[in-house]
Amino acid sequence: DQFEIAPGIRGLVMMVFHLPSYGVVFKIIKDEFAESKKITREHVIDRYKLVKMSDRVGRMADTHEYVNFRFPLSRVCPALLEELQDTCASSVELTDDELIIKHLYIEKKLTPLNLYLQQETDPDKLHNAIDDLGTCIKQIAMANIFPGDMLHKNFGITKHGRVIFYDYDEICWMDERNFRSIPKSDDPYALDTLSVAPNDVFPEQFEHFIVGKRPFKEMLKSLHGDLMTPEYWRDAQKEVSQGTIHNFTPYPGSRRFRRPEHSGQ
């Protein structure tokens, strides 16, 4: 098989490709970002280093960073080569028989959560995926990291149904954000005049963009409605600042071995 563009929604910051028969993806920082991304290449590299050096609590994909990574040119499909030259030209070098990527990250391949929610038909598996999405966000916050861009396309799901976050360009420490309530007003234009600082976050808006379809929105809200309140995030900030450490297991409680009960003699 050939290297090709990875399935899923194209990233605004990273260009991602894979070899279908191989269990990893290759991620390259694009030369230019979408206008909505007010960040630099150096910032993206710094965010990936932050994750690498942090406790990922089993909820953030580990990355391996490489320079001058070589691929056999004959194994690169034309569409991928064109995309690389269009979006990542400064990171790409071609020889007669090789494609050289000057800087890239390699991650374990996961099914993008947005594709999983589109394709899965089992109601129980869909429920578990949405529930684990909320749990994933909460556990990352307890590890002192605010995920930033929490669109469901930025999460993947393992073959065991575990949700993992893998989009790092907007992450930051929890104390770098100010979690605010949306002011209550009868004026429909009140939000247009609301003063917002760069580090302000309004959790009440999360329900509108974490997942798209209404049934999933309602499910997430019923399972993890506290995520949509500033109080939850402020409490999380407080716990982090106090050094509270939570014990997270990489499996659901239902799969935990039970200790045998011994009757007293």
mmCIF file of C-alpha atoms in Angstrom:
data_model
loop_
_atom_site.group_PDB
_atom_site.id
_atom_site.type_symbol
_atom_site.label_atom_id
_atom_site.label_comp_id
_atom_site.label_asym_id
_atom_site.label_seq_id
_atom_site.Cartn_x
_atom_site.Cartn_y
_atom_site.Cartn_z
ATOM 1 C CA ASP A 1 0.000 0.000 0.000
ATOM 2 C CA GLN A 2 0.938 3.667 -0.308
ATOM 3 C CA PHE A 3 1.174 6.570 2.107
ATOM 4 C CA GLU A 4 -1.945 8.696 1.787
ATOM 5 C CA ILE A 5 -3.820 11.547 3.448
ATOM 6 C CA ALA A 6 -5.372 10.389 6.720
ATOM 7 C CA PRO A 7 -9.186 10.138 6.884
ATOM 8 C CA GLY A 8 -11.135 12.767 8.785
ATOM 9 C CA ILE A 9 -11.512 16.535 8.678
ATOM 10 C CA ARG A 10 -8.354 18.302 7.493
ATOM 11 C CA GLY A 11 -6.506 20.063 10.296
ATOM 12 C CA LEU A 12 -6.052 23.828 10.399
ATOM 13 C CA VAL A 13 -2.519 23.554 11.797
ATOM 14 C CA MET A 14 -1.234 20.053 11.045
ATOM 15 C CA MET A 15 -1.169 18.027 7.844
ATOM 16 C CA VAL A 16 -1.723 14.350 8.696
ATOM 17 C CA PHE A 17 -1.058 11.261 6.591
ATOM 18 C CA HIS A 18 -0.710 7.527 7.158
ATOM 19 C CA LEU A 19 0.040 4.141 5.681
ATOM 20 C CA PRO A 20 -3.285 2.241 5.836
ATOM 21 C CA SER A 21 -1.611 -1.014 6.902
ATOM 22 C CA TYR A 22 0.451 0.620 9.655
ATOM 23 C CA GLY A 23 -0.732 1.667 13.112
ATOM 24 C CA VAL A 24 0.604 5.228 13.286
ATOM 25 C CA VAL A 25 -0.033 8.626 11.707
ATOM 26 C CA PHE A 26 2.498 11.235 10.600
ATOM 27 C CA LYS A 27 1.827 14.884 11.481
ATOM 28 C CA ILE A 28 3.565 17.893 9.927
ATOM 29 C CA ILE A 29 3.142 21.531 10.908
ATOM 30 C CA LYS A 30 1.723 23.482 7.989
ATOM 31 C CA ASP A 31 3.540 26.491 6.541
ATOM 32 C CA GLU A 32 0.491 28.706 7.038
ATOM 33 C CA PHE A 33 -2.440 28.402 9.420
ATOM 34 C CA ALA A 34 -6.088 29.312 9.015
ATOM 35 C CA GLU A 35 -6.807 32.918 9.948
ATOM 36 C CA SER A 36 -8.694 31.779 13.050
ATOM 37 C CA LYS A 37 -5.457 30.361 14.481
ATOM 38 C CA LYS A 38 -3.529 33.263 16.026
ATOM 39 C CA ILE A 39 -0.438 31.186 16.733
ATOM 40 C CA THR A 40 3.034 30.547 15.340
ATOM 41 C CA ARG A 41 4.995 27.459 14.375
ATOM 42 C CA GLU A 42 7.152 27.930 17.475
ATOM 43 C CA HIS A 43 4.026 27.966 19.646
ATOM 44 C CA VAL A 44 2.851 24.645 18.186
ATOM 45 C CA ILE A 45 6.237 23.015 18.827
ATOM 46 C CA ASP A 46 6.174 24.348 22.381
ATOM 47 C CA ARG A 47 2.690 22.885 22.995
ATOM 48 C CA TYR A 48 3.813 19.457 21.817
ATOM 49 C CA LYS A 49 6.792 19.665 24.179
ATOM 50 C CA LEU A 50 4.439 20.632 27.017
ATOM 51 C CA VAL A 51 2.377 17.494 26.450
ATOM 52 C CA LYS A 52 5.495 15.347 26.131
ATOM 53 C CA MET A 53 6.763 16.533 29.512
ATOM 54 C CA SER A 54 3.386 16.376 31.288
ATOM 55 C CA ASP A 55 1.376 13.654 32.982
ATOM 56 C CA ARG A 56 -0.959 12.708 30.128
ATOM 57 C CA VAL A 57 -3.153 10.603 32.485
ATOM 58 C CA GLY A 58 -3.696 8.161 29.639
ATOM 59 C CA ARG A 59 -5.858 10.703 27.808
ATOM 60 C CA MET A 60 -3.448 12.486 25.458
ATOM 61 C CA ALA A 61 -1.703 10.729 22.606
ATOM 62 C CA ASP A 62 2.046 10.389 23.042
ATOM 63 C CA THR A 63 4.119 11.817 20.203
ATOM 64 C CA HIS A 64 7.562 11.011 18.851
ATOM 65 C CA GLU A 65 9.405 13.876 17.179
ATOM 66 C CA TYR A 66 11.739 13.296 14.223
ATOM 67 C CA VAL A 67 13.868 15.348 11.849
ATOM 68 C CA ASN A 68 14.876 14.425 8.290
ATOM 69 C CA PHE A 69 12.546 11.435 8.206
ATOM 70 C CA ARG A 70 12.827 9.599 4.875
ATOM 71 C CA PHE A 71 10.074 7.881 2.892
ATOM 72 C CA PRO A 72 10.465 5.939 -0.374
ATOM 73 C CA LEU A 73 8.992 8.251 -2.989
ATOM 74 C CA SER A 74 7.455 5.323 -4.871
ATOM 75 C CA ARG A 75 5.239 4.615 -1.850
ATOM 76 C CA VAL A 76 3.803 8.163 -1.662
ATOM 77 C CA CYS A 77 0.518 8.577 -3.527
ATOM 78 C CA PRO A 78 0.280 11.591 -5.904
ATOM 79 C CA ALA A 79 -2.543 13.269 -3.938
ATOM 80 C CA LEU A 80 -0.485 13.191 -0.737
ATOM 81 C CA LEU A 81 2.616 14.533 -2.456
ATOM 82 C CA GLU A 82 0.614 17.392 -3.934
ATOM 83 C CA GLU A 83 -0.933 18.203 -0.552
ATOM 84 C CA LEU A 84 2.469 18.199 1.136
ATOM 85 C CA GLN A 85 3.927 20.541 -1.461
ATOM 86 C CA ASP A 86 0.911 22.851 -1.194
ATOM 87 C CA THR A 87 0.715 23.066 2.603
ATOM 88 C CA CYS A 88 4.106 22.028 4.011
ATOM 89 C CA ALA A 89 6.626 23.000 1.324
ATOM 90 C CA SER A 90 9.181 24.338 3.811
ATOM 91 C CA SER A 91 9.278 20.945 5.552
ATOM 92 C CA VAL A 92 9.519 18.848 2.390
ATOM 93 C CA GLU A 93 12.538 17.898 0.296
ATOM 94 C CA LEU A 94 12.536 15.571 -2.702
ATOM 95 C CA THR A 95 15.331 13.475 -4.167
ATOM 96 C CA ASP A 96 15.149 11.125 -7.121
ATOM 97 C CA ASP A 97 13.762 8.327 -4.985
ATOM 98 C CA GLU A 98 12.956 9.739 -1.541
ATOM 99 C CA LEU A 99 10.611 12.126 0.214
ATOM 100 C CA ILE A 100 12.389 13.779 3.142
ATOM 101 C CA ILE A 101 10.310 15.423 5.869
ATOM 102 C CA LYS A 102 12.510 17.847 7.784
ATOM 103 C CA HIS A 103 10.346 17.805 10.921
ATOM 104 C CA LEU A 104 7.379 15.638 11.896
ATOM 105 C CA TYR A 105 5.564 13.925 14.733
ATOM 106 C CA ILE A 106 4.442 10.309 14.830
ATOM 107 C CA GLU A 107 1.434 9.206 16.900
ATOM 108 C CA LYS A 108 -0.507 6.013 17.378
ATOM 109 C CA LYS A 109 -3.360 5.783 14.896
ATOM 110 C CA LEU A 110 -6.838 6.274 16.346
ATOM 111 C CA THR A 111 -10.285 6.471 14.785
ATOM 112 C CA PRO A 112 -11.315 10.155 14.695
ATOM 113 C CA LEU A 113 -14.222 10.503 17.109
ATOM 114 C CA ASN A 114 -16.357 12.427 14.619
ATOM 115 C CA LEU A 115 -16.059 9.555 12.119
ATOM 116 C CA TYR A 116 -16.778 6.984 14.824
ATOM 117 C CA LEU A 117 -19.981 8.789 15.830
ATOM 118 C CA GLN A 118 -21.061 8.901 12.173
ATOM 119 C CA GLN A 119 -20.376 5.240 11.454
ATOM 120 C CA GLU A 120 -21.201 3.403 14.698
ATOM 121 C CA THR A 121 -24.784 2.115 14.989
ATOM 122 C CA ASP A 122 -24.702 0.382 18.394
ATOM 123 C CA PRO A 123 -26.514 2.690 20.876
ATOM 124 C CA ASP A 124 -24.504 1.371 23.826
ATOM 125 C CA LYS A 125 -21.183 2.041 22.100
ATOM 126 C CA LEU A 126 -22.307 5.547 21.131
ATOM 127 C CA HIS A 127 -23.396 6.221 24.711
ATOM 128 C CA ASN A 128 -20.068 4.958 26.045
ATOM 129 C CA ALA A 129 -18.132 7.104 23.554
ATOM 130 C CA ILE A 130 -19.959 10.286 24.558
ATOM 131 C CA ASP A 131 -19.607 9.433 28.240
ATOM 132 C CA ASP A 132 -15.888 8.779 27.837
ATOM 133 C CA LEU A 133 -15.479 12.022 25.879
ATOM 134 C CA GLY A 134 -16.702 13.955 28.905
ATOM 135 C CA THR A 135 -14.549 11.879 31.238
ATOM 136 C CA CYS A 136 -11.527 12.474 29.006
ATOM 137 C CA ILE A 137 -11.949 16.257 29.169
ATOM 138 C CA LYS A 138 -12.353 16.144 32.960
ATOM 139 C CA GLN A 139 -9.296 13.983 33.515
ATOM 140 C CA ILE A 140 -7.129 16.216 31.332
ATOM 141 C CA ALA A 141 -8.305 19.212 33.364
ATOM 142 C CA MET A 142 -7.409 17.403 36.592
ATOM 143 C CA ALA A 143 -3.907 16.967 35.148
ATOM 144 C CA ASN A 144 -3.663 20.789 35.007
ATOM 145 C CA ILE A 145 -4.193 21.102 31.254
ATOM 146 C CA PHE A 146 -7.012 22.996 29.572
ATOM 147 C CA PRO A 147 -7.574 21.289 26.195
ATOM 148 C CA GLY A 148 -8.558 24.484 24.389
ATOM 149 C CA ASP A 149 -10.116 23.364 21.107
ATOM 150 C CA MET A 150 -12.517 20.641 22.249
ATOM 151 C CA LEU A 151 -14.313 19.949 18.977
ATOM 152 C CA HIS A 152 -14.953 16.227 18.812
ATOM 153 C CA LYS A 153 -12.861 15.975 15.632
ATOM 154 C CA ASN A 154 -9.830 16.636 17.840
ATOM 155 C CA PHE A 155 -10.387 13.413 19.770
ATOM 156 C CA GLY A 156 -9.848 9.844 18.697
ATOM 157 C CA ILE A 157 -11.143 6.546 20.026
ATOM 158 C CA THR A 158 -9.209 3.321 20.499
ATOM 159 C CA LYS A 159 -10.408 -0.133 19.501
ATOM 160 C CA HIS A 160 -11.284 -0.641 23.171
ATOM 161 C CA GLY A 161 -13.575 2.408 23.187
ATOM 162 C CA ARG A 162 -11.280 4.772 25.079
ATOM 163 C CA VAL A 163 -11.379 8.438 24.022
ATOM 164 C CA ILE A 164 -8.017 10.186 23.555
ATOM 165 C CA PHE A 165 -7.252 13.858 22.854
ATOM 166 C CA TYR A 166 -4.680 14.603 20.143
ATOM 167 C CA ASP A 167 -4.906 18.255 19.096
ATOM 168 C CA TYR A 168 -2.438 20.301 21.106
ATOM 169 C CA ASP A 169 -1.991 23.708 19.487
ATOM 170 C CA GLU A 170 -4.412 25.478 21.859
ATOM 171 C CA ILE A 171 -3.683 23.707 25.135
ATOM 172 C CA CYS A 172 -2.476 25.649 28.168
ATOM 173 C CA TRP A 173 -2.177 25.357 31.937
ATOM 174 C CA MET A 174 -5.456 25.615 33.799
ATOM 175 C CA ASP A 175 -4.470 28.807 35.625
ATOM 176 C CA GLU A 176 -3.925 30.568 32.298
ATOM 177 C CA ARG A 177 -7.663 30.748 31.659
ATOM 178 C CA ASN A 178 -10.399 32.818 33.286
ATOM 179 C CA PHE A 179 -13.668 30.861 33.315
ATOM 180 C CA ARG A 180 -16.603 33.254 33.171
ATOM 181 C CA SER A 181 -20.388 33.140 33.137
ATOM 182 C CA ILE A 182 -22.295 34.660 30.246
ATOM 183 C CA PRO A 183 -24.064 37.758 31.605
ATOM 184 C CA LYS A 184 -27.843 37.423 31.758
ATOM 185 C CA SER A 185 -29.631 40.098 29.741
ATOM 186 C CA ASP A 186 -32.904 40.641 27.902
ATOM 187 C CA ASP A 187 -31.021 42.549 25.233
ATOM 188 C CA PRO A 188 -30.426 40.178 22.267
ATOM 189 C CA TYR A 189 -27.366 42.225 21.299
ATOM 190 C CA ALA A 190 -25.791 42.242 24.760
ATOM 191 C CA LEU A 191 -23.196 39.616 23.835
ATOM 192 C CA ASP A 192 -22.033 41.764 20.937
ATOM 193 C CA THR A 193 -20.849 44.418 23.392
ATOM 194 C CA LEU A 194 -19.431 42.012 25.991
ATOM 195 C CA SER A 195 -15.844 42.801 26.905
ATOM 196 C CA VAL A 196 -13.775 39.638 26.455
ATOM 197 C CA ALA A 197 -10.091 39.236 27.300
ATOM 198 C CA PRO A 198 -7.889 36.806 25.308
ATOM 199 C CA ASN A 199 -7.799 34.347 28.215
ATOM 200 C CA ASP A 200 -11.551 34.430 28.946
ATOM 201 C CA VAL A 201 -13.494 31.193 28.464
ATOM 202 C CA PHE A 202 -17.283 30.776 28.664
ATOM 203 C CA PRO A 203 -18.054 27.106 29.465
ATOM 204 C CA GLU A 204 -21.780 27.634 28.855
ATOM 205 C CA GLN A 205 -20.914 27.770 25.152
ATOM 206 C CA PHE A 206 -19.211 24.355 25.146
ATOM 207 C CA GLU A 207 -22.440 22.470 24.464
ATOM 208 C CA HIS A 208 -22.725 24.194 21.082
ATOM 209 C CA PHE A 209 -19.469 22.938 19.621
ATOM 210 C CA ILE A 210 -18.005 19.898 21.438
ATOM 211 C CA VAL A 211 -20.301 17.578 19.469
ATOM 212 C CA GLY A 212 -22.451 18.529 16.505
ATOM 213 C CA LYS A 213 -25.652 16.494 16.323
ATOM 214 C CA ARG A 214 -28.397 17.378 18.787
ATOM 215 C CA PRO A 215 -28.826 13.820 20.188
ATOM 216 C CA PHE A 216 -25.124 13.738 21.078
ATOM 217 C CA LYS A 217 -25.295 17.240 22.538
ATOM 218 C CA GLU A 218 -28.177 16.236 24.769
ATOM 219 C CA MET A 219 -26.418 13.021 25.759
ATOM 220 C CA LEU A 220 -23.208 14.836 26.701
ATOM 221 C CA LYS A 221 -25.164 17.433 28.634
ATOM 222 C CA SER A 222 -27.053 14.765 30.589
ATOM 223 C CA LEU A 223 -23.877 12.825 31.386
ATOM 224 C CA HIS A 224 -21.450 15.686 31.949
ATOM 225 C CA GLY A 225 -23.531 18.830 32.237
ATOM 226 C CA ASP A 226 -21.104 20.248 34.798
ATOM 227 C CA LEU A 227 -18.560 20.733 31.999
ATOM 228 C CA MET A 228 -20.813 23.516 30.700
ATOM 229 C CA THR A 229 -20.605 25.522 33.934
ATOM 230 C CA PRO A 230 -17.837 27.932 34.957
ATOM 231 C CA GLU A 231 -18.141 26.638 38.520
ATOM 232 C CA TYR A 232 -16.855 23.217 37.488
ATOM 233 C CA TRP A 233 -13.764 24.686 35.866
ATOM 234 C CA ARG A 234 -13.067 27.056 38.743
ATOM 235 C CA ASP A 235 -13.309 24.137 41.175
ATOM 236 C CA ALA A 236 -10.895 22.186 38.960
ATOM 237 C CA GLN A 237 -8.487 25.134 39.007
ATOM 238 C CA LYS A 238 -8.704 25.196 42.800
ATOM 239 C CA GLU A 239 -7.978 21.474 43.118
ATOM 240 C CA VAL A 240 -4.991 21.778 40.806
ATOM 241 C CA SER A 241 -3.609 24.769 42.709
ATOM 242 C CA GLN A 242 -3.946 22.826 45.982
ATOM 243 C CA GLY A 243 -1.953 19.935 44.548
ATOM 244 C CA THR A 244 -4.822 17.454 44.653
ATOM 245 C CA ILE A 245 -3.822 14.247 42.881
ATOM 246 C CA HIS A 246 -6.473 11.965 41.390
ATOM 247 C CA ASN A 247 -5.963 8.290 40.645
ATOM 248 C CA PHE A 248 -7.163 7.499 37.122
ATOM 249 C CA THR A 249 -7.281 3.967 35.740
ATOM 250 C CA PRO A 250 -6.992 3.293 31.988
ATOM 251 C CA TYR A 251 -10.065 1.075 32.060
ATOM 252 C CA PRO A 252 -13.675 1.368 33.258
ATOM 253 C CA GLY A 253 -14.545 0.317 36.773
ATOM 254 C CA SER A 254 -16.652 -2.530 35.400
ATOM 255 C CA ARG A 255 -13.448 -4.268 34.243
ATOM 256 C CA ARG A 256 -11.641 -4.023 37.564
ATOM 257 C CA PHE A 257 -10.772 -7.329 39.224
ATOM 258 C CA ARG A 258 -12.797 -7.845 42.362
ATOM 259 C CA ARG A 259 -11.048 -9.007 45.478
ATOM 260 C CA PRO A 260 -12.508 -12.262 46.808
ATOM 261 C CA GLU A 261 -14.489 -11.903 49.972
ATOM 262 C CA HIS A 262 -13.139 -13.933 52.860
ATOM 263 C CA SER A 263 -15.447 -14.848 55.657
ATOM 264 C CA GLY A 264 -14.045 -14.310 59.130
ATOM 265 C CA GLN A 265 -12.922 -17.408 61.015
#
